């Protein structure tokens, strides 16, 4: 695999003026970022780059080291007999059909994963029960590349569960072929000392649908960045996220939805709650409607609920439209504290303040939980939210 583009080495994340002037223009749009399979093509992040400036690079610096020893995480797959589970080398199809690293950690995860875990849903097969991939971290540095392929007219749900402790760099490559319907749910329930940086890249083909959900509750620094290309005519993408950041936690997602084919539709909604001193969440949403994406219907939104002093949520929605022939496109972002009117309404009906606050938070986050469509996991997450709220009350 070879590099596709590179930025000038002297200024990370930048490109030169086309007229040869001495100054440089920082790369702002997601589509312009350099991509390469070679880690050496990426400078070590400093925190000044557009795609790293909101991330605590000092806390994740181990994942930039090309020479550090790497120990594989413990992985187990629980799947129906119809699901094909295997391994792919760096040159084995379909690995690399969709995924091209766009930062140093993803390139290292590519090169240091000699064999990628492969999950393939055969054509025309509907898998009733979720395919569950349990990933248990081990102390130290780990890398992983995972390929998920839904062949034509198939239907399945793949659940990724992350637990334990690790410094974990992960690539997830998702291919949804013609007419397939795939749900991918990634749940981060790491220990407090864990660091997890993941790049998810997906392509959705003609009349196919992808529902991609990121749930981050545990971990010291968790950064899961999904990139979805709606390539085929009539393809559909739903990108949802849920996070609950505690004191000292940094939970981040940089979301990219590229409408490439005609008559595509997309819905992006991420919600987060924050409590405790130093709790931090970052959401950056980029939607690109390309020149051939006529008839597109797209919307993205991020909502954050700040529960205590000392917590901070950064929310940056971006929308780029390259054709005027669309059905609709929009974006929204809101970050705030409790709605006093909601609390007053509940308290006026005999509900005490603590219970009223609990109901407001549950109501706010449950919208995303209900989109998961795995009943046992939905119940588990509601319980986890209750536990987080109990910790807030105890403080």
XYZ file of C-alpha atoms in Angstrom:
395
model
C 0.000 0.000 0.000
C 1.302 3.463 -0.843
C 0.513 6.977 0.280
C -2.208 8.867 -1.559
C -1.408 12.418 -0.458
C 0.942 14.083 1.992
C 1.002 17.415 3.758
C 4.214 19.468 3.889
C 6.405 18.288 6.730
C 7.246 21.735 8.068
C 3.722 22.516 9.289
C 1.596 19.590 10.474
C -1.840 19.397 8.858
C -1.246 22.073 6.211
C -0.906 22.564 2.466
C 0.992 25.123 0.389
C -0.576 27.947 -1.589
C -1.120 26.924 -5.190
C 0.798 30.017 -6.326
C 3.941 28.878 -4.521
C 3.747 31.541 -1.811
C 5.756 31.000 1.354
C 2.729 30.714 3.615
C 0.589 27.632 4.119
C -3.119 27.048 4.517
C -4.195 24.723 7.363
C -6.219 21.747 6.161
C -9.718 22.330 7.504
C -12.030 19.949 5.636
C -12.047 16.239 6.393
C -11.916 15.267 2.715
C -8.540 17.013 2.268
C -6.689 15.182 5.012
C -3.622 13.191 3.934
C -3.999 9.418 3.822
C -1.324 6.742 3.857
C -0.631 3.209 5.061
C 2.905 4.221 6.109
C 3.258 5.644 9.649
C 6.348 7.594 8.560
C 4.169 9.685 6.250
C 2.543 11.247 9.320
C 4.352 13.541 11.731
C 3.975 12.765 15.414
C 0.995 14.841 16.602
C 1.789 17.876 18.712
C -1.738 19.089 19.425
C -1.514 21.937 16.917
C -3.028 19.912 14.077
C -6.698 20.418 13.201
C -7.552 16.782 13.912
C -5.583 16.638 17.198
C -6.019 20.054 18.769
C -8.904 18.933 21.009
C -7.207 15.686 22.098
C -4.868 15.499 25.142
C -1.910 14.261 23.087
C 0.353 13.855 26.119
C -2.034 11.247 27.541
C -2.119 9.242 24.303
C 1.519 9.689 23.218
C 2.325 5.984 23.640
C 0.122 5.302 20.621
C 2.391 7.440 18.413
C 5.491 5.292 19.084
C 6.409 3.119 16.112
C 9.015 1.124 18.047
C 7.244 0.265 21.304
C 6.405 -3.364 21.984
C 2.810 -4.318 21.231
C 0.774 -7.063 22.903
C -2.465 -8.232 21.248
C -5.669 -7.726 23.193
C -7.705 -10.786 24.089
C -10.480 -11.180 21.497
C -13.356 -13.644 21.363
C -16.188 -13.800 18.837
C -19.639 -15.192 19.562
C -21.591 -15.670 16.346
C -24.158 -17.761 14.537
C -22.716 -20.654 12.515
C -23.652 -18.856 9.290
C -21.258 -16.000 10.059
C -17.791 -16.424 8.552
C -15.020 -15.523 11.012
C -11.418 -15.535 9.851
C -8.130 -13.667 9.475
C -6.835 -11.371 6.748
C -3.252 -10.396 5.981
C -2.441 -6.877 4.812
C -2.810 -7.955 1.145
C -5.887 -10.152 1.597
C -9.191 -8.846 0.226
C -11.380 -7.226 1.298
C -8.967 -5.697 3.805
C -7.993 -2.251 2.553
C -10.880 -2.026 0.094
C -12.395 0.785 2.158
C -9.883 1.655 4.870
C -6.968 4.046 4.340
C -5.391 5.557 7.497
C -5.660 9.320 7.880
C -3.510 9.693 10.990
C -0.446 8.157 12.598
C -2.273 5.914 15.083
C -4.407 4.339 12.353
C -1.351 3.750 10.167
C 0.435 2.061 13.070
C -2.599 -0.103 13.791
C -2.586 -1.130 10.111
C 1.102 -2.026 9.894
C 1.294 -3.700 13.294
C -1.755 -5.899 12.734
C -0.254 -8.644 10.569
C -3.577 -10.445 10.662
C -6.896 -8.641 10.824
C -9.949 -10.200 12.369
C -12.549 -10.684 9.620
C -16.302 -10.997 10.137
C -18.322 -11.704 6.998
C -22.097 -11.976 6.720
C -22.805 -14.162 3.649
C -25.065 -12.916 0.864
C -28.790 -13.246 1.463
C -28.349 -14.333 5.100
C -30.244 -12.709 7.968
C -28.538 -13.243 11.316
C -31.084 -12.983 14.113
C -28.762 -12.673 17.112
C -25.996 -10.052 17.371
C -22.450 -11.058 16.513
C -20.588 -10.168 19.719
C -16.879 -9.351 19.657
C -15.442 -9.175 23.184
C -12.191 -7.227 23.354
C -10.414 -7.418 26.698
C -7.435 -5.148 26.990
C -4.140 -6.064 28.585
C -1.664 -3.664 30.239
C 0.575 -2.003 27.684
C 0.262 -1.146 24.022
C -2.095 -3.021 21.673
C -3.085 -2.703 18.009
C -6.010 -4.155 16.086
C -7.511 -4.075 12.595
C -11.024 -5.474 12.206
C -12.922 -5.935 8.935
C -16.710 -6.318 8.903
C -18.321 -7.182 5.561
C -22.059 -7.508 4.935
C -22.460 -9.166 1.550
C -25.387 -8.310 -0.778
C -28.900 -8.595 0.660
C -27.671 -9.714 4.090
C -28.758 -8.384 7.469
C -26.907 -8.487 10.797
C -25.846 -6.663 13.947
C -22.232 -6.633 15.156
C -21.525 -5.567 18.731
C -17.990 -4.620 19.790
C -17.426 -4.603 23.556
C -14.246 -3.111 25.035
C -13.247 -3.784 28.645
C -10.190 -3.910 30.863
C -7.139 -1.699 30.606
C -4.981 -0.965 27.581
C -3.345 1.617 25.384
C -5.290 0.536 22.356
C -5.068 1.695 18.717
C -7.868 0.200 16.641
C -9.075 0.265 13.037
C -12.566 -0.923 12.116
C -13.254 -1.347 8.390
C -16.920 -1.722 7.430
C -18.216 -2.741 3.993
C -21.971 -2.796 3.388
C -22.621 -4.183 -0.071
C -25.661 -3.718 -2.321
C -28.964 -4.116 -0.515
C -27.402 -5.170 2.797
C -28.509 -3.870 6.182
C -25.882 -3.731 8.921
C -25.822 -2.395 12.471
C -22.436 -1.855 14.153
C -22.433 -0.945 17.852
C -19.144 -0.109 19.598
C -19.323 0.023 23.406
C -16.394 1.363 25.447
C -16.516 0.273 29.109
C -12.798 0.456 29.846
C -11.150 0.855 33.223
C -10.331 4.414 34.239
C -6.678 4.160 33.153
C -7.357 2.936 29.610
C -6.539 4.883 26.431
C -8.430 3.984 23.251
C -8.056 5.648 19.849
C -10.133 4.122 17.070
C -10.740 4.928 13.412
C -13.900 3.445 11.899
C -14.207 3.730 8.111
C -17.248 2.469 6.232
C -18.629 2.361 2.692
C -22.331 1.816 2.025
C -23.240 0.611 -1.464
C -26.407 0.797 -3.574
C -29.688 0.576 -1.623
C -27.783 -0.557 1.475
C -28.074 0.751 5.022
C -25.660 1.174 7.921
C -26.586 2.044 11.489
C -23.408 2.918 13.417
C -23.561 3.583 17.168
C -20.758 4.612 19.537
C -21.297 4.282 23.308
C -18.483 5.551 25.556
C -18.781 5.328 29.341
C -15.411 4.049 30.609
C -11.762 4.881 29.955
C -9.376 7.727 30.671
C -9.155 8.941 27.070
C -11.468 7.449 24.448
C -11.489 8.794 20.903
C -13.664 6.891 18.399
C -13.846 8.573 14.983
C -16.351 7.143 12.472
C -16.133 7.972 8.763
C -18.990 6.780 6.542
C -19.192 7.101 2.760
C -22.665 6.720 1.263
C -21.309 5.606 -2.098
C -24.222 3.851 -3.773
C -27.432 5.306 -5.123
C -30.145 5.107 -2.484
C -27.755 4.250 0.354
C -28.638 5.255 3.908
C -26.573 5.956 7.021
C -27.496 6.527 10.659
C -24.681 7.595 12.996
C -25.554 7.791 16.673
C -23.481 8.307 19.792
C -23.868 8.286 23.560
C -21.273 9.327 26.134
C -21.136 9.955 29.872
C -17.970 11.693 30.983
C -16.835 11.693 34.611
C -14.127 13.645 36.410
C -10.862 13.438 34.487
C -12.347 11.568 31.536
C -11.908 12.709 27.934
C -14.461 11.223 25.509
C -14.204 12.288 21.873
C -15.726 11.560 18.466
C -14.925 13.185 15.144
C -17.740 12.104 12.844
C -17.582 12.263 9.034
C -20.522 11.503 6.749
C -19.799 11.747 3.017
C -22.811 11.732 0.703
C -21.246 10.537 -2.541
C -24.020 8.758 -4.419
C -27.379 10.084 -5.572
C -30.581 9.860 -3.497
C -28.702 9.136 -0.278
C -29.966 9.932 3.215
C -28.208 10.361 6.526
C -29.002 11.093 10.148
C -26.344 11.959 12.743
C -27.213 12.414 16.416
C -24.736 12.304 19.309
C -25.717 13.001 22.918
C -23.519 13.329 25.983
C -23.724 13.979 29.706
C -20.841 15.328 31.782
C -20.235 15.523 35.521
C -17.231 16.176 37.743
C -14.168 18.387 37.710
C -12.261 18.041 34.450
C -14.895 15.936 32.700
C -14.525 16.603 28.973
C -16.312 15.649 25.796
C -15.468 16.604 22.218
C -17.700 16.160 19.207
C -16.781 17.329 15.721
C -19.284 16.559 12.985
C -18.423 16.903 9.293
C -20.982 16.286 6.551
C -19.911 16.524 2.911
C -22.532 16.443 0.164
C -20.547 15.773 -2.992
C -21.191 17.093 -6.508
C -22.923 13.872 -7.628
C -25.041 13.475 -4.468
C -28.244 14.831 -6.003
C -31.411 14.230 -4.007
C -29.528 14.032 -0.701
C -31.382 14.354 2.597
C -29.054 14.851 5.560
C -29.073 16.195 9.111
C -26.556 16.167 11.962
C -26.915 17.251 15.579
C -25.045 17.119 18.871
C -26.612 17.707 22.300
C -24.750 17.873 25.609
C -26.017 18.087 29.179
C -23.549 19.523 31.710
C -24.493 18.325 35.199
C -21.819 19.924 37.405
C -19.324 22.751 37.549
C -15.891 22.077 36.070
C -17.126 19.971 33.120
C -16.656 21.074 29.512
C -18.183 20.018 26.197
C -16.816 21.129 22.824
C -19.224 20.763 19.913
C -18.341 21.724 16.321
C -20.747 20.903 13.469
C -19.622 21.457 9.865
C -21.581 21.127 6.617
C -20.176 21.358 3.077
C -22.519 21.211 0.070
C -21.170 20.862 -3.475
C -24.469 20.552 -5.326
C -27.653 22.598 -5.174
C -29.927 19.712 -6.146
C -30.711 18.249 -2.725
C -33.809 17.534 -0.663
C -32.462 19.017 2.519
C -29.431 19.431 4.766
C -28.859 20.940 8.171
C -26.920 20.804 11.394
C -27.361 21.834 15.012
C -25.479 21.874 18.290
C -26.514 22.674 21.847
C -24.797 22.435 25.224
C -26.464 23.438 28.466
C -27.488 22.639 32.001
C -30.772 21.315 33.308
C -33.914 22.846 31.923
C -35.365 24.619 34.954
C -38.859 24.443 33.448
C -38.656 20.651 33.188
C -37.485 20.386 36.801
C -40.221 22.756 37.971
C -42.862 20.796 36.051
C -41.830 17.522 37.705
C -41.430 19.011 41.191
C -44.832 20.689 40.900
C -46.284 17.208 40.563
C -44.797 15.942 43.798
C -41.491 14.569 42.518
C -38.496 15.550 44.648
C -35.556 17.344 43.047
C -33.172 14.368 43.036
C -35.713 12.114 41.324
C -36.661 14.897 38.912
C -33.019 15.345 37.875
C -32.698 11.580 37.365
C -35.763 11.499 35.124
C -34.544 14.431 33.040
C -31.130 12.830 32.416
C -32.623 9.423 31.625
C -35.098 10.996 29.243
C -32.335 12.925 27.536
C -30.015 9.932 26.974
C -32.631 7.222 26.462
C -33.294 8.448 22.919
C -29.928 7.053 21.847
C -30.166 3.922 23.996
C -33.445 2.983 22.312
C -31.849 3.174 18.866
C -29.498 0.294 19.686
C -32.213 -2.353 19.273
C -30.452 -4.936 21.448
C -32.804 -5.267 24.457
C -30.255 -6.733 26.883
C -27.729 -4.017 26.095
C -30.350 -1.288 26.361
C -31.257 -2.503 29.859
C -27.584 -2.646 30.825
C -26.925 0.906 29.625
C -29.933 2.351 31.431
C -28.586 0.719 34.592
C -25.136 2.202 33.889
C -26.656 5.674 33.552
C -28.446 5.163 36.875
C -25.114 4.247 38.466
C -23.463 7.377 37.060
C -26.257 9.528 38.449
C -25.925 7.858 41.850
C -22.244 8.823 41.888
C -23.160 12.427 41.166
C -25.640 12.452 44.037
C -23.050 10.969 46.395
C -20.490 13.683 45.607
